CSV table of C-alpha atoms and ligand atoms in Angstrom, one decimal:
chain,number,residue,atom,x,y,z
A,251,UNK,CA,-55.2,5.6,19.8
A,252,UNK,CA,-52.9,6.1,16.9
A,253,UNK,CA,-50.7,9.2,17.1
A,254,UNK,CA,-50.1,10.8,13.7
A,255,UNK,CA,-46.9,12.8,13.7
A,256,UNK,CA,-46.5,15.7,11.4
A,257,UNK,CA,-43.4,17.8,10.8
A,258,UNK,CA,-44.6,20.5,13.2
A,259,UNK,CA,-45.5,17.8,15.8
A,260,UNK,CA,-42.1,16.1,15.7
A,261,UNK,CA,-40.0,16.8,18.7
A,262,UNK,CA,-36.3,17.0,18.8
A,263,UNK,CA,-34.7,14.0,20.5
A,264,UNK,CA,-33.3,14.4,24.0
A,265,UNK,CA,-29.7,13.5,24.3
A,266,UNK,CA,-27.0,13.1,26.8
A,267,UNK,CA,-24.5,16.0,26.9
A,268,UNK,CA,-21.4,15.8,24.7
A,269,UNK,CA,-20.0,12.9,22.7
A,270,UNK,CA,-18.2,9.9,24.1
A,271,UNK,CA,-16.7,7.1,22.2
A,272,UNK,CA,-18.1,3.7,23.3
A,273,UNK,CA,-14.7,2.2,24.1
A,274,UNK,CA,-14.2,4.6,27.0
A,275,UNK,CA,-16.7,2.6,28.9
A,276,UNK,CA,-15.5,-0.8,27.7
A,277,UNK,CA,-11.9,0.1,28.7
A,278,UNK,CA,-13.0,1.3,32.1
A,279,UNK,CA,-14.9,-1.9,32.9
A,280,UNK,CA,-13.6,-4.5,35.2
A,281,UNK,CA,-16.1,-7.1,34.1
A,282,UNK,CA,-14.8,-10.3,32.7
A,283,UNK,CA,-16.9,-10.1,29.6
A,284,UNK,CA,-15.2,-6.8,28.7
A,285,UNK,CA,-11.9,-8.5,28.3
A,286,UNK,CA,-12.4,-9.5,24.7
A,287,UNK,CA,-13.9,-6.1,24.0
A,288,UNK,CA,-10.7,-4.5,25.0
A,289,UNK,CA,-9.7,-5.2,21.5
A,290,UNK,CA,-11.9,-2.2,20.6
A,291,UNK,CA,-9.6,0.2,22.3
A,292,UNK,CA,-7.9,1.9,19.4
A,293,UNK,CA,-4.5,2.4,20.9
A,294,UNK,CA,-2.0,0.4,19.1
A,295,UNK,CA,-1.2,-0.3,15.4
A,296,UNK,CA,-1.4,-3.9,14.5
A,297,UNK,CA,-0.3,-6.1,11.6
A,298,UNK,CA,-3.2,-8.1,10.2
A,299,UNK,CA,-4.6,-9.7,7.1
A,300,UNK,CA,-8.0,-8.5,5.8
A,301,UNK,CA,-10.3,-9.9,3.2
A,302,UNK,CA,-12.3,-7.7,0.9
A,303,UNK,CA,-16.0,-8.6,1.2
A,304,UNK,CA,-17.7,-5.9,-0.9
A,305,UNK,CA,-16.9,-3.1,-3.4
A,306,UNK,CA,-19.1,-0.1,-3.7
A,307,UNK,CA,-18.7,2.4,-6.6
A,308,UNK,CA,-18.8,6.0,-5.4
A,309,UNK,CA,-19.2,9.2,-7.3
A,310,UNK,CA,-16.1,11.1,-8.3
A,311,UNK,CA,-14.1,8.1,-9.6
A,312,UNK,CA,-13.9,6.6,-6.1
A,313,UNK,CA,-14.6,3.1,-5.0
A,314,UNK,CA,-15.2,1.9,-1.4
A,315,UNK,CA,-13.7,-1.5,-0.5
A,316,UNK,CA,-15.2,-3.1,2.5
A,317,UNK,CA,-12.9,-5.5,4.5
A,318,UNK,CA,-13.1,-7.7,7.5
A,319,UNK,CA,-10.1,-9.0,9.4
A,320,UNK,CA,-9.1,-12.6,8.6
A,321,UNK,CA,-8.7,-13.4,12.3
A,322,UNK,CA,-12.3,-12.4,13.0
A,323,UNK,CA,-11.3,-9.7,15.4
A,324,UNK,CA,-12.8,-6.2,15.2
A,325,UNK,CA,-10.7,-3.4,13.8
A,326,UNK,CA,-10.3,-0.9,16.6
A,327,UNK,CA,-9.6,2.6,15.3
A,328,UNK,CA,-10.6,6.2,15.7
A,329,UNK,CA,-12.6,8.1,13.2
A,330,UNK,CA,-10.1,9.9,10.9
A,331,UNK,CA,-7.3,7.3,11.2
A,332,UNK,CA,-5.8,5.3,8.3
A,333,UNK,CA,-4.3,2.0,7.5
A,334,UNK,CA,-1.2,1.1,5.6
A,335,UNK,CA,-2.0,-1.5,3.0
A,336,UNK,CA,0.5,-3.7,1.0
A,337,UNK,CA,-0.7,-4.1,-2.6
A,338,UNK,CA,0.9,-6.8,-4.7
A,339,UNK,CA,0.8,-4.5,-7.8
A,340,UNK,CA,3.8,-6.2,-9.4
A,341,UNK,CA,2.1,-9.6,-9.7
A,342,UNK,CA,4.6,-12.3,-9.0
A,343,UNK,CA,7.3,-9.8,-8.0
A,344,UNK,CA,8.1,-10.2,-4.3
A,345,UNK,CA,7.8,-6.5,-3.4
A,346,UNK,CA,4.3,-5.2,-2.7
A,347,UNK,CA,3.8,-1.4,-2.8
A,348,UNK,CA,2.5,0.2,0.5
A,349,UNK,CA,-0.1,2.9,0.4
A,350,UNK,CA,-1.9,4.7,3.2
A,351,UNK,CA,-5.7,5.0,3.0
A,352,UNK,CA,-8.0,6.7,5.4
A,353,UNK,CA,-10.8,4.5,6.9
A,354,UNK,CA,-14.1,5.9,5.7
A,355,UNK,CA,-16.4,3.7,7.8
A,356,UNK,CA,-17.3,4.3,11.5
A,357,UNK,CA,-15.3,2.6,14.3
A,358,UNK,CA,-18.7,2.0,16.0
A,359,UNK,CA,-19.2,-0.8,13.4
A,360,UNK,CA,-15.8,-2.4,13.8
A,361,UNK,CA,-16.5,-5.9,12.4
A,362,UNK,CA,-16.0,-4.6,8.9
A,363,UNK,CA,-14.1,-1.5,7.8
A,364,UNK,CA,-13.9,0.5,4.6
A,365,UNK,CA,-11.3,2.3,2.7
A,366,UNK,CA,-12.3,4.5,-0.2
A,367,UNK,CA,-9.9,4.9,-3.1
A,368,UNK,CA,-9.9,7.5,-5.8
A,369,UNK,CA,-8.7,6.2,-9.1
A,370,UNK,CA,-5.8,8.3,-10.5
A,371,UNK,CA,-5.3,6.9,-14.0
A,372,UNK,CA,-1.7,8.1,-14.0
A,373,UNK,CA,-1.0,6.5,-10.6
A,374,UNK,CA,0.7,3.1,-10.0
A,375,UNK,CA,-1.5,1.8,-7.3
A,376,UNK,CA,-5.0,3.2,-7.4
A,377,UNK,CA,-5.9,1.9,-10.9
A,378,UNK,CA,-4.6,-1.5,-9.8
A,379,UNK,CA,-6.7,-1.4,-6.7
A,380,UNK,CA,-9.8,-0.5,-8.7
A,381,UNK,CA,-9.2,-3.3,-11.2
A,382,UNK,CA,-8.0,-6.1,-8.9
A,383,UNK,CA,-9.3,-5.8,-5.4
A,384,UNK,CA,-12.6,-7.7,-5.3
A,385,UNK,CA,-14.6,-9.7,-2.7
A,386,UNK,CA,-12.2,-12.5,-1.7
A,387,UNK,CA,-9.0,-10.6,-2.1
A,388,UNK,CA,-6.8,-10.8,1.0
A,389,UNK,CA,-4.3,-8.0,1.7
A,390,UNK,CA,-1.8,-7.3,4.4
A,391,UNK,CA,-2.5,-4.3,6.5
A,392,UNK,CA,-0.9,-2.3,9.3
A,393,UNK,CA,-2.8,0.1,11.4
A,394,UNK,CA,-4.7,2.0,12.6
A,395,UNK,CA,-2.3,4.9,12.4
A,396,UNK,CA,-2.7,8.7,12.5
A,397,UNK,CA,-3.3,11.5,14.9
A,398,UNK,CA,-6.0,13.1,12.8
A,399,UNK,CA,-9.1,11.9,14.5
A,400,UNK,CA,-12.1,12.8,16.7
A,401,UNK,CA,-11.4,12.9,20.4
A,402,UNK,CA,-12.4,10.1,22.6
A,403,UNK,CA,-14.7,12.3,24.6
A,404,UNK,CA,-15.9,15.8,24.0
A,405,UNK,CA,-18.2,17.6,26.4
A,406,UNK,CA,-18.8,20.4,23.8
A,407,UNK,CA,-18.8,18.5,20.6
A,408,UNK,CA,-19.0,21.3,18.0
A,409,UNK,CA,-17.2,20.5,14.8
A,410,UNK,CA,-16.6,22.1,11.4
A,411,UNK,CA,-15.5,19.4,9.0
A,412,UNK,CA,-13.9,20.7,5.8
A,413,UNK,CA,-13.3,18.4,2.9
A,414,UNK,CA,-12.1,18.8,-0.7
A,415,UNK,CA,-12.3,16.0,-3.3
A,416,UNK,CA,-11.0,12.7,-1.9
A,417,UNK,CA,-10.4,14.5,1.4
A,418,UNK,CA,-14.0,13.5,2.3
A,419,UNK,CA,-12.8,10.0,3.2
A,420,UNK,CA,-11.8,10.5,6.9
A,421,UNK,CA,-14.5,13.2,7.2
A,422,UNK,CA,-17.1,10.6,6.2
A,423,UNK,CA,-15.8,8.4,9.0
A,424,UNK,CA,-16.3,11.2,11.4
A,425,UNK,CA,-19.8,12.0,10.2
A,426,UNK,CA,-20.8,8.3,10.4
A,427,UNK,CA,-19.3,8.0,13.8
A,428,UNK,CA,-21.2,11.0,15.2
A,429,UNK,CA,-24.4,9.9,13.6
A,430,UNK,CA,-24.1,6.5,15.2
A,431,UNK,CA,-23.5,7.7,18.7
A,432,UNK,CA,-25.8,9.2,21.2
A,433,UNK,CA,-24.9,12.6,22.6
A,434,UNK,CA,-25.2,16.2,21.8
A,435,UNK,CA,-23.1,17.3,18.9
A,436,UNK,CA,-23.2,20.1,16.3
A,437,UNK,CA,-21.6,19.3,13.0
A,438,UNK,CA,-21.2,21.4,9.9
A,439,UNK,CA,-19.7,19.8,6.9
A,440,UNK,CA,-18.4,21.9,4.0
A,441,UNK,CA,-17.5,19.7,1.0
A,442,UNK,CA,-15.7,21.1,-2.0
A,443,UNK,CA,-15.9,19.2,-5.3
A,444,UNK,CA,-15.1,19.7,-8.9
A,445,UNK,CA,-18.3,18.6,-10.6
A,446,UNK,CA,-21.9,18.5,-9.5
A,447,UNK,CA,-22.1,14.7,-9.9
A,448,UNK,CA,-18.7,14.1,-8.3
A,449,UNK,CA,-19.5,14.3,-4.6
A,450,UNK,CA,-18.8,10.9,-3.1
A,451,UNK,CA,-21.2,9.7,-0.4
A,452,UNK,CA,-23.7,12.5,-1.3
A,453,UNK,CA,-26.7,10.3,-1.0
A,454,UNK,CA,-25.7,9.1,2.5
A,455,UNK,CA,-24.8,12.6,3.5
A,456,UNK,CA,-28.1,14.0,2.4
A,457,UNK,CA,-29.9,11.2,4.2
A,458,UNK,CA,-27.9,11.7,7.4
A,459,UNK,CA,-28.5,15.5,7.3
A,460,UNK,CA,-32.2,14.8,6.8
A,461,UNK,CA,-32.7,12.5,9.8
A,462,UNK,CA,-30.0,13.8,12.2
A,463,UNK,CA,-30.5,17.4,13.2
A,464,UNK,CA,-27.0,17.5,14.6
A,465,UNK,CA,-25.5,17.3,11.1
A,466,UNK,CA,-25.6,20.0,8.4
A,467,UNK,CA,-23.9,19.5,5.0
A,468,UNK,CA,-23.0,22.2,2.5
A,469,UNK,CA,-21.5,21.6,-0.9
A,470,UNK,CA,-19.5,24.0,-3.0
A,471,UNK,CA,-18.5,23.6,-6.7
A,472,UNK,CA,-15.0,25.2,-6.5
A,473,UNK,CA,-14.1,27.4,-9.4
A,474,UNK,CA,-15.9,25.3,-12.1
A,475,UNK,CA,-18.8,26.4,-14.1
A,476,UNK,CA,-22.1,26.0,-12.3
A,477,UNK,CA,-24.7,23.8,-14.0
A,478,UNK,CA,-28.4,24.7,-14.1
A,479,UNK,CA,-30.3,23.6,-11.1
A,480,UNK,CA,-27.2,23.6,-8.8
A,481,UNK,CA,-28.5,24.5,-5.3
A,482,UNK,CA,-25.2,24.4,-3.4
A,483,UNK,CA,-22.5,27.0,-2.9
A,484,UNK,CA,-20.1,28.0,-5.6
A,485,UNK,CA,-16.5,29.1,-5.5
A,486,UNK,CA,-13.4,28.2,-3.7
A,487,UNK,CA,-13.1,28.4,0.1
A,488,UNK,CA,-13.3,32.0,1.3
A,489,UNK,CA,-13.7,33.6,4.7
A,490,UNK,CA,-17.2,34.7,3.7
A,491,UNK,CA,-18.2,31.1,2.9
A,492,UNK,CA,-16.9,29.9,6.3
A,493,UNK,CA,-18.9,32.7,8.0
A,494,UNK,CA,-22.0,31.6,5.9
A,495,UNK,CA,-21.9,27.9,6.8
A,496,UNK,CA,-20.6,28.3,10.4
A,497,UNK,CA,-20.9,31.8,11.8
A,498,UNK,CA,-19.6,30.4,15.1
A,499,UNK,CA,-16.6,28.8,13.5
A,500,UNK,CA,-14.3,30.1,16.2
A,501,UNK,CA,-16.2,28.0,18.8
A,502,UNK,CA,-15.7,24.8,16.9
A,503,UNK,CA,-13.0,22.1,16.5
A,504,UNK,CA,-12.1,22.2,12.8
A,505,UNK,CA,-11.0,19.1,10.9
A,506,UNK,CA,-9.9,19.6,7.3
A,507,UNK,CA,-8.7,17.1,4.7
A,508,UNK,CA,-7.8,17.8,1.1
A,509,UNK,CA,-5.1,18.8,-1.3
A,510,UNK,CA,-2.2,20.9,0.0
A,511,UNK,CA,-3.3,24.2,-1.7
A,512,UNK,CA,-6.8,23.8,-0.2
A,513,UNK,CA,-5.4,23.1,3.3
A,514,UNK,CA,-3.0,26.1,3.1
A,515,UNK,CA,-5.9,28.3,2.1
A,516,UNK,CA,-8.1,26.9,4.9
A,517,UNK,CA,-5.4,27.5,7.5
A,518,UNK,CA,-5.2,31.2,6.5
A,519,UNK,CA,-9.0,31.7,6.3
A,520,UNK,CA,-9.7,29.9,9.6
A,521,UNK,CA,-7.3,32.3,11.3
A,522,UNK,CA,-9.1,35.2,9.7
A,523,UNK,CA,-12.5,34.1,11.0
A,524,UNK,CA,-11.0,33.8,14.5
A,525,UNK,CA,-10.4,30.0,14.8
A,526,UNK,CA,-7.5,29.4,17.2
A,527,UNK,CA,-4.6,27.3,15.9
A,528,UNK,CA,-5.2,24.8,18.7
A,529,UNK,CA,-8.7,24.0,17.3
A,530,UNK,CA,-7.5,23.2,13.8
A,531,UNK,CA,-6.6,19.6,12.8
A,532,UNK,CA,-5.5,18.8,9.3
A,533,UNK,CA,-4.8,15.6,7.4
A,534,UNK,CA,-1.7,16.6,5.5
A,535,UNK,CA,1.0,14.3,4.4
A,536,UNK,CA,3.5,16.4,2.6
A,537,UNK,CA,5.3,17.1,5.8
A,538,UNK,CA,6.6,20.6,4.8
A,539,UNK,CA,4.9,22.6,7.5
A,540,UNK,CA,3.6,22.5,11.0
A,541,UNK,CA,2.2,19.0,10.6
A,542,UNK,CA,5.2,17.3,12.2
A,543,UNK,CA,4.8,19.3,15.4
A,544,UNK,CA,1.0,18.8,15.4
A,545,UNK,CA,1.4,15.0,14.9
A,546,UNK,CA,4.0,14.8,17.6
A,547,UNK,CA,1.7,16.7,20.0
A,548,UNK,CA,-1.3,14.6,19.1
A,549,UNK,CA,0.6,11.4,19.4
A,550,UNK,CA,2.0,12.4,22.8
A,551,UNK,CA,-1.5,13.3,23.9
A,552,UNK,CA,-2.9,10.0,22.6
A,553,UNK,CA,-0.2,8.2,24.5
A,554,UNK,CA,-1.0,10.1,27.7
A,555,UNK,CA,-4.6,9.4,27.4
A,556,UNK,CA,-4.0,5.7,26.8
A,557,UNK,CA,-1.8,5.7,29.9
A,558,UNK,CA,-4.6,7.3,31.9
A,559,UNK,CA,-7.1,4.8,30.8
A,560,UNK,CA,-4.7,1.9,31.4
A,561,UNK,CA,-4.3,3.0,35.0
A,562,UNK,CA,-8.0,3.2,35.5
A,563,UNK,CA,-8.6,-0.4,34.6
A,564,UNK,CA,-7.6,-3.1,37.0
A,565,UNK,CA,-5.3,-5.0,34.7
A,566,UNK,CA,-1.8,-3.8,33.9
A,567,UNK,CA,-0.9,-2.2,30.7
A,568,UNK,CA,1.0,-5.3,29.7
A,569,UNK,CA,-2.2,-7.4,30.1
A,570,UNK,CA,-4.0,-4.9,28.1
A,571,UNK,CA,-1.7,-5.0,25.1
A,572,UNK,CA,-1.8,-8.8,25.3
A,573,UNK,CA,-5.5,-8.6,24.9
A,574,UNK,CA,-5.1,-6.8,21.6
A,575,UNK,CA,-6.2,-8.8,18.5
A,576,UNK,CA,-2.7,-9.4,17.3
A,577,UNK,CA,-2.2,-11.5,20.4
A,578,UNK,CA,-5.2,-13.6,19.7
A,579,UNK,CA,-3.1,-15.7,17.3
A,580,UNK,CA,-6.2,-16.9,15.5
A,581,UNK,CA,-5.0,-16.3,12.0
A,582,UNK,CA,-1.6,-17.4,10.7
A,583,UNK,CA,-1.2,-16.6,7.0
A,584,UNK,CA,0.0,-19.6,5.1
A,585,UNK,CA,2.4,-19.2,2.2
A,586,UNK,CA,3.0,-21.8,-0.4
A,587,UNK,CA,6.4,-22.5,-1.9
A,588,UNK,CA,6.0,-19.6,-4.3
A,589,UNK,CA,5.3,-17.1,-1.6
A,590,UNK,CA,1.6,-17.0,-2.5
A,591,UNK,CA,-0.9,-16.6,0.3
A,592,UNK,CA,-3.0,-19.7,0.2
A,593,UNK,CA,-6.1,-18.1,1.6
A,594,UNK,CA,-6.7,-16.1,-1.5
A,595,UNK,CA,-4.5,-17.3,-4.2
A,596,UNK,CA,-3.2,-13.7,-4.5
A,597,UNK,CA,0.5,-13.2,-4.9
A,598,UNK,CA,1.5,-11.3,-1.8
A,599,UNK,CA,4.8,-10.3,-0.2
A,600,UNK,CA,7.5,-13.0,-0.3
A,601,UNK,CA,9.9,-13.0,2.6
A,602,UNK,CA,13.2,-13.3,0.8
A,603,UNK,CA,16.5,-11.4,0.3
A,604,UNK,CA,15.5,-8.5,-1.8
A,605,UNK,CA,18.2,-6.0,-2.8
A,606,UNK,CA,21.0,-6.9,-5.2
A,607,UNK,CA,24.0,-7.7,-3.3
A,608,UNK,CA,22.3,-7.9,0.0
A,609,UNK,CA,21.5,-10.8,2.3
A,610,UNK,CA,18.6,-8.9,3.7
A,611,UNK,CA,17.3,-11.8,5.8
A,612,UNK,CA,20.4,-11.6,7.9
A,613,UNK,CA,19.9,-7.9,8.5
A,614,UNK,CA,18.0,-8.2,11.7
A,615,UNK,CA,18.7,-5.7,14.5
A,616,UNK,CA,22.0,-6.5,16.0
A,617,UNK,CA,23.0,-8.7,13.0
A,618,UNK,CA,26.5,-8.4,11.6
A,619,UNK,CA,26.7,-5.6,9.1
A,620,UNK,CA,28.1,-6.5,5.8
A,621,UNK,CA,31.0,-4.9,4.3
A,622,UNK,CA,30.2,-1.8,2.2
A,623,UNK,CA,30.3,-2.2,-1.5
A,624,UNK,CA,33.7,-1.4,-2.8
A,625,UNK,CA,32.1,0.8,-5.4
A,626,UNK,CA,31.1,3.3,-2.7
A,627,UNK,CA,34.7,4.5,-2.4
A,628,UNK,CA,34.4,6.0,-5.9
A,629,UNK,CA,31.3,8.1,-5.0
A,630,UNK,CA,31.4,11.8,-4.3
A,631,UNK,CA,31.2,12.6,-0.6
A,632,UNK,CA,29.1,15.6,0.6
A,633,UNK,CA,28.2,17.1,3.9
A,634,UNK,CA,29.9,17.0,7.3
A,635,UNK,CA,29.6,14.6,10.2
A,636,UNK,CA,31.4,11.7,11.9
A,637,UNK,CA,29.6,8.9,10.0
A,638,UNK,CA,29.2,8.0,6.3
A,639,UNK,CA,26.1,6.8,4.6
A,640,UNK,CA,26.6,5.4,1.1
A,641,UNK,CA,23.5,5.5,-1.1
A,642,UNK,CA,24.2,2.8,-3.7
A,643,UNK,CA,21.6,3.7,-6.3
A,644,UNK,CA,22.2,7.4,-6.1
A,645,UNK,CA,25.9,6.9,-6.1
A,646,UNK,CA,26.8,9.3,-3.3
A,647,UNK,CA,28.4,9.2,0.1
A,648,UNK,CA,26.8,11.5,2.7
A,649,UNK,CA,28.4,12.5,6.0
A,650,UNK,CA,26.0,12.5,8.9
A,651,UNK,CA,26.1,13.2,12.7
A,652,UNK,CA,24.6,10.5,14.9
A,653,UNK,CA,22.0,12.9,16.2
A,654,UNK,CA,20.6,13.7,12.7
A,655,UNK,CA,17.6,12.0,11.1
A,656,UNK,CA,18.8,10.0,8.1
A,657,UNK,CA,15.9,11.2,5.8
A,658,UNK,CA,16.6,14.9,6.3
A,659,UNK,CA,20.3,14.5,5.5
A,660,UNK,CA,19.6,12.3,2.5
A,661,UNK,CA,17.1,14.8,1.1
A,662,UNK,CA,19.6,17.6,1.6
A,663,UNK,CA,22.1,15.7,-0.4
A,664,UNK,CA,19.6,15.1,-3.2
A,665,UNK,CA,18.8,11.4,-2.6
A,666,UNK,CA,15.3,10.7,-3.8
A,667,UNK,CA,13.4,8.9,-1.1
A,668,UNK,CA,9.6,9.4,-1.0
A,669,UNK,CA,8.2,10.6,2.3
A,670,UNK,CA,4.9,11.7,3.6
A,671,UNK,CA,4.4,11.9,7.4
A,672,UNK,CA,8.1,12.1,8.2
A,673,UNK,CA,7.2,10.7,11.6
A,674,UNK,CA,7.4,6.9,11.2
A,675,UNK,CA,3.7,6.4,10.6
A,676,UNK,CA,2.9,6.1,6.9
A,677,UNK,CA,5.7,3.8,5.7
A,678,UNK,CA,6.3,5.8,2.5
A,679,UNK,CA,10.0,6.3,3.1
A,680,UNK,CA,10.8,2.7,3.7
A,681,UNK,CA,14.2,1.7,2.3
A,682,UNK,CA,16.6,-1.3,2.6
A,683,UNK,CA,19.6,-1.1,4.8
A,684,UNK,CA,22.5,-3.1,3.2
A,685,UNK,CA,24.8,-2.6,6.2
A,686,UNK,CA,25.3,-0.6,9.3
A,687,UNK,CA,23.2,0.0,12.4
A,688,UNK,CA,20.5,2.4,13.0
A,689,UNK,CA,18.2,3.5,15.9
A,690,UNK,CA,14.6,3.7,14.7
A,691,UNK,CA,11.7,5.2,16.7
A,692,UNK,CA,8.7,4.5,14.4
A,693,UNK,CA,5.0,4.7,15.1
A,694,UNK,CA,3.6,1.8,13.2
A,695,UNK,CA,4.9,2.6,9.7
A,696,UNK,CA,6.8,-0.6,9.3
A,697,UNK,CA,6.2,-4.3,10.1
A,698,UNK,CA,8.3,-6.4,12.3
A,699,UNK,CA,8.9,-8.8,9.4
A,700,UNK,CA,10.1,-5.9,7.3
A,701,UNK,CA,12.6,-4.8,9.9
A,702,UNK,CA,13.9,-8.4,10.1
A,703,UNK,CA,14.3,-8.3,6.3
A,704,UNK,CA,16.6,-5.2,6.6
A,705,UNK,CA,14.1,-2.4,5.9
A,706,UNK,CA,13.9,0.8,7.9
A,707,UNK,CA,12.2,4.2,7.9
A,708,UNK,CA,14.9,6.8,7.5
A,709,UNK,CA,12.5,9.6,8.6
A,710,UNK,CA,12.6,8.4,12.2
A,711,UNK,CA,16.0,6.9,12.3
A,712,UNK,CA,19.5,8.0,13.2
A,713,UNK,CA,22.7,6.3,12.3
A,714,UNK,CA,24.9,4.5,14.9
A,715,UNK,CA,27.6,3.3,12.5
A,716,UNK,CA,28.6,3.9,8.9
A,717,UNK,CA,25.8,2.8,6.7
A,718,UNK,CA,25.2,1.4,3.2
A,719,UNK,CA,21.7,2.0,1.9
A,720,UNK,CA,19.8,0.8,-1.2
A,721,UNK,CA,18.5,4.1,-2.4
B,910,FES,S1,7.7,9.4,5.8
B,910,FES,FE1,6.1,8.3,6.8
B,910,FES,S2,7.1,6.7,7.7
B,910,FES,FE2,8.7,7.9,6.9
């Protein structure tokens, strides 16, 4: 007998309670076959090369780039995390430009992974990425990084996911992850955009919401004029809008990603509708607010969790880290005499002395510091402290105490060094140390090779000796 299902006859699926990431079970397994799969445990940033295998144009001036690791290993990450990518935007120049991009794909499909890049025509990197990264392009990456991610297990998985513009990228990873996993969940997505046709992933979101009763998606058109036929919400984020899409917002974990103004507003409004601070997670890189503390707490939590899991499995933590893909050693990038990566023909980073007047290759930890440039003696000196940092490009000497973070002191003195996370994760503050010794506690924002070449992250470093810095 053939059973014909109608809408009214369709039953809701039965699901196990809560949401659990698949690697929890893999990590807890003592079975031999699980050893290789330990690579799926997303605990540790890794340096790896990845090849673009597909590009997918998205609405809103965005493009998805699908990658696979060159070593054939899966990329283990958590939904919401990002990777730091080195883009050789300067062609033959030796210095690539690093940028952080959220992963938009789901970690439950780890053999390929996506980043989705919005093209900012005035930007240095994103137009280059849109024009140059194609199937076959090989890039150097570091990750996964970031404390903005779904938990590894949630018995009461109720989420409110807020996104504005390109902020949909990590949120999309979360939606895809939840959709791909069994388990009870209740997800409300509220996605703000500037134009009716500019919502990236809208077809997939509509499909997901239509087949997965756990996911509801709302769109709002911000403060722009509303075209005829628009069926979504209109206006910027308000408390009334939050109440409308999620009357039970105060019982949900809230993840929000978008521009600074949007996130500031969201923070205020979420408090207004009763959402506790501890239930709010934001992807926010300007570093001028609570984010540092939140990141620190999240990173500490993640470390504790990793430790707990490591104790559960029979092998030692050391064995575990050895099982990570970086230790597989399957892929060794090959550079020709020009510093070009042979695998792709793309000009990538050349390991060479880089700053004028520096022998950066000799600047490994513990290497002999060079003498400071004699010019530094003519610079103005500001601040107080027992040590002196000379910023050669800015032309200033800054006094610093050994306990102070270098970036903070440099910024106070007016030295221009870009910085996002300020926690050693994103790599955006990377500068070259011409001489002196530092103590650095980074969290994946810099590669071992870069450290050997004399670079460091001033946001998470303190000075041990007088320093000369190329900034
Ligand atoms: S600001 Fe992110 S690593 Fe320094």
